[in-house]
Coordinates of C-alpha atoms in Angstrom, one line a residue:
M1 CA 75.7 59.4 137.3
T2 CA 73.9 56.3 136.2
D3 CA 75.6 53.4 138.0
D4 CA 75.0 51.9 141.5
R5 CA 77.4 54.2 143.3
S6 CA 76.5 57.4 145.1
F7 CA 75.5 60.5 143.3
C8 CA 78.6 62.5 142.3
I9 CA 78.8 66.3 141.8
G10 CA 81.6 68.2 140.1
I11 CA 82.4 71.8 139.4
A12 CA 84.0 73.1 136.2
L13 CA 86.6 75.7 137.3
E14 CA 87.3 78.5 134.8
G15 CA 88.7 81.9 135.8
V16 CA 86.1 83.7 137.9
G17 CA 83.3 81.7 136.4
W18 CA 81.7 80.6 133.1
H19 CA 79.1 83.3 132.8
P20 CA 80.1 86.1 130.4
A21 CA 79.4 88.7 133.2
S22 CA 81.3 86.8 135.9
W23 CA 84.3 89.2 135.8
S24 CA 82.1 92.3 136.2
H25 CA 80.5 90.9 139.3
S26 CA 83.5 89.1 140.8
S27 CA 85.1 90.0 144.1
V28 CA 88.5 89.6 142.5
V29 CA 90.1 93.1 142.2
D30 CA 93.5 92.3 140.6
P31 CA 93.4 90.1 137.5
A32 CA 96.9 88.8 138.4
E33 CA 95.3 86.9 141.3
L34 CA 93.7 84.5 138.8
F35 CA 97.2 83.4 137.8
T36 CA 98.4 82.5 141.3
A37 CA 98.6 79.0 142.8
D38 CA 96.7 80.1 146.0
Y39 CA 93.7 81.2 143.9
W40 CA 93.2 77.7 142.4
V41 CA 94.2 75.8 145.5
D42 CA 91.7 77.8 147.6
W43 CA 88.9 76.9 145.1
A44 CA 89.8 73.2 145.3
R45 CA 89.9 73.2 149.1
E46 CA 86.6 75.0 149.2
A47 CA 85.0 72.5 146.8
A48 CA 86.4 69.5 148.8
S49 CA 85.1 70.9 152.1
G50 CA 81.7 71.3 150.5
G51 CA 81.4 67.7 149.4
I52 CA 82.3 68.2 145.7
D53 CA 83.6 65.0 144.2
F54 CA 85.7 66.4 141.4
V55 CA 86.7 69.6 139.6
T56 CA 87.6 70.1 135.9
L57 CA 90.3 72.3 134.5
E58 CA 90.2 73.7 131.0
D59 CA 93.0 73.8 128.4
G60 CA 93.7 76.1 125.5
L61 CA 96.5 77.2 123.2
S62 CA 95.2 80.7 122.5
L63 CA 93.3 83.4 124.3
Q64 CA 89.6 82.8 124.9
T65 CA 87.3 84.6 122.5
D66 CA 83.6 84.8 121.6
Q67 CA 84.5 85.1 117.9
Y68 CA 85.5 82.5 115.3
G69 CA 88.4 82.7 112.9
T70 CA 91.9 84.1 113.5
A71 CA 91.0 87.3 115.3
A72 CA 90.6 87.7 119.1
D73 CA 88.0 90.0 120.5
D74 CA 88.8 93.1 122.6
A75 CA 86.1 92.7 125.2
G76 CA 87.5 94.3 128.4
H77 CA 84.9 92.8 130.7
R78 CA 85.9 89.1 130.1
V79 CA 88.7 87.1 131.6
R80 CA 91.3 86.2 129.0
G81 CA 94.2 83.8 129.4
R82 CA 94.6 80.8 131.7
L83 CA 97.3 78.8 133.5
D84 CA 98.4 75.5 132.0
S85 CA 96.0 72.8 133.1
V86 CA 98.7 70.2 134.0
V87 CA 100.5 72.7 136.2
V88 CA 97.2 73.7 138.0
A89 CA 96.3 70.0 138.4
A90 CA 99.7 69.3 140.0
L91 CA 99.0 72.1 142.5
L92 CA 95.5 70.8 143.3
L93 CA 96.6 67.2 143.7
S94 CA 99.4 68.1 146.0
R95 CA 97.9 70.9 148.1
S96 CA 94.2 70.0 148.4
D97 CA 92.0 67.0 149.3
I98 CA 89.8 67.2 146.3
S99 CA 88.9 63.6 145.3
E100 CA 89.5 63.9 141.6
V101 CA 90.9 66.5 139.1
V102 CA 89.7 66.2 135.5
V103 CA 92.5 67.6 133.3
T104 CA 91.6 68.8 129.9
R105 CA 94.4 68.4 127.3
N106 CA 94.3 69.4 123.6
V107 CA 94.7 66.4 121.3
T108 CA 94.5 68.2 117.9
H109 CA 97.8 70.1 118.2
S110 CA 99.9 68.1 120.7
N111 CA 102.1 65.0 120.8
P112 CA 100.7 61.8 122.4
F113 CA 104.0 61.0 124.0
H114 CA 104.1 64.3 125.8
V115 CA 100.5 64.1 127.0
A116 CA 101.0 60.5 128.1
S117 CA 104.0 61.5 130.2
Q118 CA 102.3 64.6 131.7
L119 CA 99.3 62.6 132.8
A120 CA 101.5 59.7 134.1
S121 CA 103.4 62.3 136.2
L122 CA 100.1 63.7 137.6
A123 CA 98.9 60.1 138.4
A124 CA 102.1 59.6 140.4
I125 CA 101.3 62.8 142.4
G126 CA 97.7 61.8 143.0
P127 CA 97.2 58.1 142.4
G128 CA 93.6 57.4 141.5
R129 CA 92.7 61.1 141.5
V130 CA 93.4 62.0 137.9
V131 CA 91.0 61.9 135.0
W132 CA 91.9 63.0 131.4
R133 CA 89.5 64.8 129.1
P134 CA 90.9 64.9 125.5
Q135 CA 89.9 68.1 123.8
V136 CA 89.3 68.5 120.1
S137 CA 90.4 72.0 118.8
A138 CA 88.6 73.7 115.9
D139 CA 90.0 77.1 116.6
A140 CA 92.1 78.4 113.7
R141 CA 94.1 80.5 116.1
D142 CA 95.4 77.4 117.9
A143 CA 96.9 76.1 114.7
V144 CA 98.6 79.5 114.2
V145 CA 100.0 79.4 117.7
V146 CA 101.7 76.1 117.2
G147 CA 102.4 76.3 113.5
G148 CA 100.3 73.2 112.9
T149 CA 98.0 72.1 110.2
S150 CA 94.9 74.3 109.9
T151 CA 91.7 72.7 111.1
P152 CA 88.2 73.0 109.7
A153 CA 86.8 76.4 110.6
L154 CA 83.6 76.8 112.5
E155 CA 81.2 79.4 111.1
P156 CA 79.0 81.6 113.3
E157 CA 75.9 79.8 112.1
D158 CA 77.4 76.5 113.3
V159 CA 77.7 77.5 116.9
Y160 CA 74.2 76.6 118.2
V161 CA 73.7 73.5 116.0
P162 CA 75.8 70.7 117.6
P163 CA 75.2 68.2 114.7
R164 CA 76.5 70.8 112.2
I165 CA 79.6 71.3 114.4
A166 CA 80.1 67.5 114.6
R167 CA 79.9 67.0 110.8
R168 CA 82.4 69.8 110.1
L169 CA 84.8 68.3 112.7
R170 CA 84.3 64.7 111.8
D171 CA 88.0 64.0 110.9
L172 CA 89.2 65.7 114.1
F173 CA 87.0 63.4 116.2
R174 CA 88.3 60.4 114.4
D175 CA 91.9 61.6 115.0
A176 CA 91.0 62.1 118.7
E177 CA 90.0 58.4 119.0
D178 CA 93.3 57.3 117.5
Y179 CA 95.1 59.7 119.8
V180 CA 93.5 58.3 123.0
H181 CA 94.4 54.7 121.9
A182 CA 98.0 55.9 121.3
V183 CA 98.2 57.4 124.8
R184 CA 96.8 54.2 126.4
R185 CA 99.4 52.1 124.5
L186 CA 102.1 54.4 125.8
W187 CA 100.9 54.1 129.4
A188 CA 101.3 50.3 129.0
T189 CA 105.0 50.6 128.1
F190 CA 106.2 51.4 131.6
P191 CA 103.9 49.7 134.1
G192 CA 104.3 50.6 137.8
E193 CA 105.7 47.1 138.4
G194 CA 108.7 48.1 136.5
L195 CA 109.9 50.0 139.6
S196 CA 110.0 48.5 143.0
G197 CA 108.4 45.2 142.0
G198 CA 109.4 41.6 142.6
G199 CA 111.9 42.5 145.3
K200 CA 114.0 44.6 142.9
F201 CA 114.1 48.4 142.3
W202 CA 114.4 48.1 138.6
Q203 CA 112.9 45.5 136.3
P204 CA 113.9 46.4 132.7
E205 CA 112.0 43.4 131.2
Q206 CA 108.8 45.2 132.2
V207 CA 109.6 48.3 130.2
R208 CA 109.3 47.9 126.5
P209 CA 108.0 49.9 123.4
A210 CA 104.4 49.8 122.5
T211 CA 103.1 47.2 119.9
L212 CA 102.1 49.4 117.0
E213 CA 99.1 48.6 114.8
A214 CA 99.6 48.7 111.0
R215 CA 100.3 52.3 109.9
P216 CA 99.0 54.0 113.1
R217 CA 97.8 57.6 112.9
Y218 CA 100.1 58.4 115.9
P219 CA 103.1 56.1 115.8
A220 CA 104.8 57.1 119.1
A221 CA 106.2 53.8 120.4
G222 CA 107.8 54.8 123.7
P223 CA 108.6 53.5 126.2
L224 CA 107.6 56.3 128.6
T225 CA 110.1 57.6 131.0
V226 CA 107.5 57.8 133.8
P227 CA 106.0 54.6 135.4
V228 CA 102.2 54.3 135.3
R229 CA 100.7 52.6 138.3
T230 CA 97.2 53.9 137.9
P231 CA 96.3 54.8 134.3
P232 CA 93.9 57.8 134.4
P233 CA 90.3 57.2 133.2
V234 CA 89.2 59.1 130.1
A235 CA 86.3 61.5 130.1
V236 CA 84.6 62.9 127.0
L237 CA 82.4 66.0 126.9
A238 CA 79.8 65.3 124.2
H239 CA 77.2 67.8 123.0
H240 CA 74.2 66.2 121.4
A241 CA 75.6 65.0 118.1
L242 CA 76.8 61.8 116.5
E243 CA 80.6 62.3 116.3
P244 CA 81.3 63.2 119.9
Y245 CA 78.9 60.4 121.1
R246 CA 80.8 58.0 118.9
L247 CA 84.1 59.2 120.4
G248 CA 82.7 58.7 123.8
A249 CA 81.5 55.2 123.1
A250 CA 84.8 54.3 121.6
V251 CA 87.2 55.6 124.2
A252 CA 85.5 57.1 127.3
D253 CA 85.3 55.7 130.8
R254 CA 83.1 58.7 131.6
L255 CA 80.8 60.8 129.4
F256 CA 79.6 64.4 130.1
I257 CA 76.5 65.1 128.2
T258 CA 74.5 68.4 128.0
P259 CA 70.8 68.0 128.5
T260 CA 68.5 70.8 127.4
S261 CA 64.7 71.4 127.5
D262 CA 64.6 70.2 123.9
H263 CA 66.8 67.2 124.6
P264 CA 66.2 65.9 128.2
M265 CA 68.5 63.5 129.9
P266 CA 66.5 60.3 129.2
E267 CA 66.5 61.1 125.5
L268 CA 70.3 61.7 125.4
L269 CA 71.0 58.5 127.3
A270 CA 68.9 56.4 124.9
A271 CA 70.7 58.0 121.9
F272 CA 74.1 57.4 123.4
H273 CA 73.3 53.7 124.2
Q274 CA 72.2 53.2 120.6
I275 CA 75.6 54.4 119.4
E276 CA 77.3 52.4 122.1
E277 CA 75.7 49.2 120.8
L278 CA 77.1 49.9 117.3
T279 CA 80.6 50.6 118.6
P280 CA 83.1 47.8 118.7
D281 CA 84.9 47.2 122.0
A282 CA 82.7 49.8 123.8
T283 CA 83.0 49.5 127.6
L284 CA 80.9 50.6 130.6
T285 CA 80.7 54.4 130.5
L286 CA 79.6 56.4 133.6
M287 CA 77.3 59.2 132.6
Y288 CA 77.2 62.7 133.9
A289 CA 74.9 65.6 133.1
D290 CA 76.9 68.8 132.2
I291 CA 74.7 71.7 133.2
A292 CA 75.0 75.4 133.9
V293 CA 73.7 76.6 137.2
V294 CA 72.9 80.2 138.0
L295 CA 72.2 81.0 141.7
G296 CA 69.8 83.6 142.9
D297 CA 67.5 84.5 145.8
S298 CA 64.5 83.5 143.7
D299 CA 63.7 82.1 140.3
D300 CA 63.3 85.7 138.9
H301 CA 66.6 86.8 140.4
A302 CA 68.4 83.8 139.0
H303 CA 66.9 84.4 135.5
D304 CA 67.9 88.1 135.7
R305 CA 71.5 87.2 136.7
G306 CA 71.7 84.7 133.9
S307 CA 70.6 87.2 131.3
R308 CA 73.4 89.7 132.1
D309 CA 76.3 90.1 129.7

C-alpha cells in the first residue's frame, strides 16, 4: 500500500486455493466441505489470528472453467462451483474478527438496486469492514445463465495480453463505471441518520429518491430499503491495461494491480498516475500489489510446486 499507514496484507480466498493443482494436494477429503459455513469461517479466523488485514471473496454466475465460450470443461481435478459471495461475507463478518471482507459482485448481469441493498446490509452487519469489488463479466456462459445480453467474447489468444482484453471489453468497463456511480447514488438515498437520528426513530425527510442524471445508463432511483451508515469503499482489480486503469481512476478507493517481471510495480504506479491525472473527479486511491505466492522449503521446491497442474 502506498499511503502513510501501516503495510497491509490480504488473502484472496477461493475454494482450496488458486493454483490449478490445489485440489489434488488439498487436505480436504469431501468436496461438500467447501460449501459449508465452518470451512470459510475457519479460514477467516485463521487469517485474522495471523495478522491478515483483509480477505477477498470471488463471485460468478456460472461454473469456473479454463475454457472460453459457452462450454464448461470436465476437468475432475479442479474445484468447480462456489457459494454466493454476499452470503459468505455475512458469515465472516458475523463469526470472525477479520478486519475487512472484500466482496466481489458481478456488475455486467446484475441490478444496481439489488447490489446496493446487499452491500448496505453487509455494512450494517460489519460497519467499516466491507469493501466492494465490482466485477466485469466477459464469460458468454454468464449471459446464458441469466438470459441477459451477450457480451464480447474473449478468444484464447486474448488471455495473456491484457491490453487486448481491455480493448475487447471497453464498453463493459464503461458500463461498470456508470454502475458504480448508480450504486453510490442509491446508498445516498437512505442515510443512516434516517433511523435513530435527531431524537426520533424515523426521519422520513432524510429518505428520498436519487437525483438522476440526464438519461442515466442505470436509472434505478430508489430509495433503498436499508439504511447506509458507512458506505463501503470500492476496490478495482486492474491488470496492466488502459480500460481497467481508467475504471480504477474513475471510481476506485482502492486499486489492486498485478506487477510482473516485465511490468514491475514502479512502472505500473507511474502508468496509473498518468491516467489518474487525465480522469475528472479522480480521488485518492490506495494501491495494492496483487501477486501469487507459492510456498516451498526452498526456491527450487517452490518453483516445482508452482509448475504442477
